[in-house]
Coordinates of C-alpha atoms in Angstrom, one line a residue:
X1 CA 101.5 72.2 122.1
X2 CA 98.1 73.5 123.0
X3 CA 99.7 76.7 124.4
X4 CA 101.7 77.1 121.1
X5 CA 98.4 77.1 119.1
X6 CA 96.9 79.6 121.5
X7 CA 99.8 82.1 121.4
X8 CA 100.3 81.6 117.7
X9 CA 96.7 82.6 117.2
X10 CA 97.0 85.5 119.5
X11 CA 100.1 86.7 117.6
X12 CA 98.6 86.7 114.1
X13 CA 95.3 88.1 115.3
X14 CA 97.1 90.9 117.1
X15 CA 99.0 92.1 114.0
X16 CA 95.9 91.7 111.8
X17 CA 93.4 93.3 114.3
X18 CA 91.6 96.3 112.6
X19 CA 91.1 97.9 116.0
X20 CA 94.9 98.2 116.4
X21 CA 95.5 99.0 112.8
X22 CA 98.8 100.8 113.3
X23 CA 100.9 97.7 112.6
X24 CA 98.8 96.9 109.5
X25 CA 99.5 100.4 108.2
X26 CA 103.2 100.1 108.8
X27 CA 103.5 96.7 107.0
X28 CA 101.4 98.1 104.2
X29 CA 103.4 101.2 103.6
X30 CA 106.6 99.3 104.1
X31 CA 106.0 97.0 101.2
X32 CA 103.6 99.3 99.3
X33 CA 106.3 100.2 96.7
X34 CA 106.9 96.6 95.6
X35 CA 105.2 94.2 93.2
X36 CA 104.8 90.4 93.2
X37 CA 107.9 90.2 91.0
X38 CA 109.9 91.9 93.7
X39 CA 109.3 89.1 96.2
X40 CA 113.0 88.6 96.9
X41 CA 113.4 92.3 98.0
X42 CA 110.2 92.1 100.0
X43 CA 111.5 88.9 101.7
X44 CA 114.7 90.8 102.8
X45 CA 112.6 93.8 103.9
X46 CA 110.2 91.7 106.0
X47 CA 113.2 89.8 107.4
X48 CA 114.8 93.0 108.5
X49 CA 111.6 94.1 110.2
X50 CA 111.3 90.7 111.8
X51 CA 114.8 90.8 113.2
X52 CA 114.2 94.2 114.7
X53 CA 110.9 93.4 116.4
X54 CA 112.0 89.9 117.5
X55 CA 114.9 91.4 119.4
X56 CA 113.0 94.0 121.4
X57 CA 109.9 91.7 121.8
X58 CA 112.1 89.1 123.5
X59 CA 114.2 91.7 125.5
X60 CA 111.1 93.4 126.8
X61 CA 109.1 90.3 127.7
X62 CA 112.1 88.8 129.4
X63 CA 112.4 92.1 131.3
X64 CA 115.9 92.9 130.0
X65 CA 114.6 96.2 128.5
X66 CA 111.9 98.5 129.9
X67 CA 110.2 101.1 127.8
X68 CA 107.7 104.0 128.4
X69 CA 104.5 102.5 127.0
X70 CA 102.9 105.8 126.0
X71 CA 106.1 106.9 124.3
X72 CA 106.3 103.7 122.3
X73 CA 102.6 104.0 121.3
X74 CA 103.4 107.5 120.0
X75 CA 106.6 106.3 118.1
X76 CA 104.7 103.6 116.2
X77 CA 102.7 106.0 114.1
X78 CA 105.9 108.2 113.8
X79 CA 107.5 105.2 112.0
X80 CA 104.5 105.0 109.7
X81 CA 104.7 108.7 108.9
X82 CA 108.5 108.5 108.2
X83 CA 108.1 105.4 106.0
X84 CA 105.3 107.1 104.1
X85 CA 107.5 110.2 103.5
X86 CA 110.4 108.0 102.2
X87 CA 108.0 106.4 99.7
X88 CA 106.6 109.8 98.6
X89 CA 110.0 111.5 98.2
X90 CA 111.9 108.6 96.7
X91 CA 111.1 109.0 93.0
X92 CA 113.7 106.5 91.8
X93 CA 114.2 103.0 93.1
X94 CA 118.0 102.6 93.2
X95 CA 120.0 100.0 95.1
X96 CA 120.9 102.7 97.6
X97 CA 117.2 103.5 98.4
X98 CA 116.4 99.8 98.6
X99 CA 119.2 99.3 101.2
X100 CA 118.0 102.4 103.1
X101 CA 114.5 100.8 103.2
X102 CA 116.0 97.6 104.7
X103 CA 117.8 99.7 107.4
X104 CA 114.6 101.6 108.3
X105 CA 112.7 98.3 108.5
X106 CA 115.2 97.0 111.0
X107 CA 115.3 100.1 113.1
X108 CA 111.6 100.6 113.1
X109 CA 111.1 96.9 113.9
X110 CA 112.8 97.6 117.2
X111 CA 110.1 100.1 118.1
X112 CA 107.2 97.9 116.9
X113 CA 108.7 95.0 118.9
X114 CA 108.3 97.0 122.1
X115 CA 104.7 97.7 121.1
X116 CA 104.0 94.0 120.6
X117 CA 105.6 93.2 124.0
X118 CA 103.2 95.4 125.8
X119 CA 100.3 93.3 124.5
X120 CA 102.1 90.0 125.1
X121 CA 103.1 90.9 128.7
X122 CA 99.5 91.7 129.5
X123 CA 98.5 88.2 128.2
X124 CA 101.3 86.4 130.2
X125 CA 100.5 88.1 133.5
X126 CA 102.8 86.6 136.2
X127 CA 103.8 83.5 134.3
X128 CA 107.5 82.8 134.7
X129 CA 108.1 80.1 132.0
X130 CA 107.5 82.2 128.9
X131 CA 110.0 81.1 126.3
X132 CA 107.6 78.8 124.4
X133 CA 104.8 81.4 124.6
X134 CA 107.1 84.1 123.3
X135 CA 108.2 81.9 120.4
X136 CA 104.7 80.9 119.5
X137 CA 103.5 84.6 119.6
X138 CA 106.4 85.7 117.4
X139 CA 105.7 83.0 114.9
X140 CA 102.0 84.1 114.9
X141 CA 103.1 87.7 114.3
X142 CA 105.1 86.5 111.3
X143 CA 102.2 84.6 109.9
X144 CA 99.9 87.6 110.2
X145 CA 102.6 89.8 108.6
X146 CA 102.9 87.5 105.6
X147 CA 99.1 87.7 105.2
X148 CA 99.3 91.5 105.1
X149 CA 102.2 91.5 102.7
X150 CA 100.5 89.1 100.3
X151 CA 97.3 91.2 100.4
X152 CA 99.3 94.4 99.6
X153 CA 101.3 92.8 96.8
X154 CA 98.1 91.3 95.2
X155 CA 96.3 94.6 95.5
X156 CA 99.3 96.4 93.9
X157 CA 99.3 93.8 91.1
X158 CA 95.6 94.4 90.4
X159 CA 96.0 98.2 90.4
X160 CA 99.2 98.4 88.4
X161 CA 99.1 95.5 86.1
X162 CA 95.4 94.9 85.5
X163 CA 94.0 98.5 85.9
X164 CA 97.1 100.0 84.2
X165 CA 97.7 102.5 86.9
X166 CA 101.3 104.0 86.8
X167 CA 103.3 102.5 89.6
X168 CA 104.4 105.9 90.9
X169 CA 100.7 107.0 91.1
X170 CA 99.9 103.9 93.1
X171 CA 102.8 104.5 95.5
X172 CA 101.9 108.2 96.0
X173 CA 98.2 107.4 96.6
X174 CA 98.9 104.6 99.1
X175 CA 101.7 106.4 100.9
X176 CA 99.8 109.7 101.1
X177 CA 96.6 108.1 102.4
X178 CA 98.6 106.2 105.1
X179 CA 100.6 109.3 105.9
X180 CA 97.4 111.2 106.6
X181 CA 96.0 108.5 108.9
X182 CA 99.3 108.1 110.8
X183 CA 99.8 111.8 111.2
X184 CA 96.5 112.1 113.0
X185 CA 97.5 109.2 115.2
X186 CA 100.7 110.9 116.0
X187 CA 98.9 114.0 117.2
X188 CA 96.4 112.0 119.2
X189 CA 99.1 109.9 120.9
X190 CA 101.5 112.8 121.5
X191 CA 99.2 114.4 124.1
X192 CA 98.9 111.0 125.9
X193 CA 102.7 110.6 126.5
X194 CA 103.5 110.3 130.1
X195 CA 107.1 111.1 131.1
X196 CA 108.2 109.4 134.2

């Protein structure tokens, strides 16, 4: 149980760490088009992302899948750029665009799970009994993700409902700002890719 608490803490601290803010940016832009009233849609969206990153996190930590670390570190900001672009260019929120967002969250979750696994594998070292640690870390990631989502939804509520900012303006501002940061990250990480 003590190990559960430790890995749970490491999980939520990892996703909420401002030094590795790429995951924060992704979760923010992923749910940045939603309001508190859309909590059911956000729940499905976050669940799709969770399924994706849980699969690759487990497969990578259990050494079923191996990935090029530098390529994954480049692909993470690519997912942020693409999600930002979807938000910017989708002017209408139809059932089709919402379903497409769920699909993207699932696919991009696979990439982020490989990024999470790099960190977790460095913590585990040569440990062989890792199932409990993997579970605790994943639960911690979800807790941190919920904190980020709640923060974004509350901020959107304040900006749109209280400050009377048009929803489309909020989405364009948030998505464009995150696009700019993530695009720079893409350039910086592209030059660091090592092909083996």
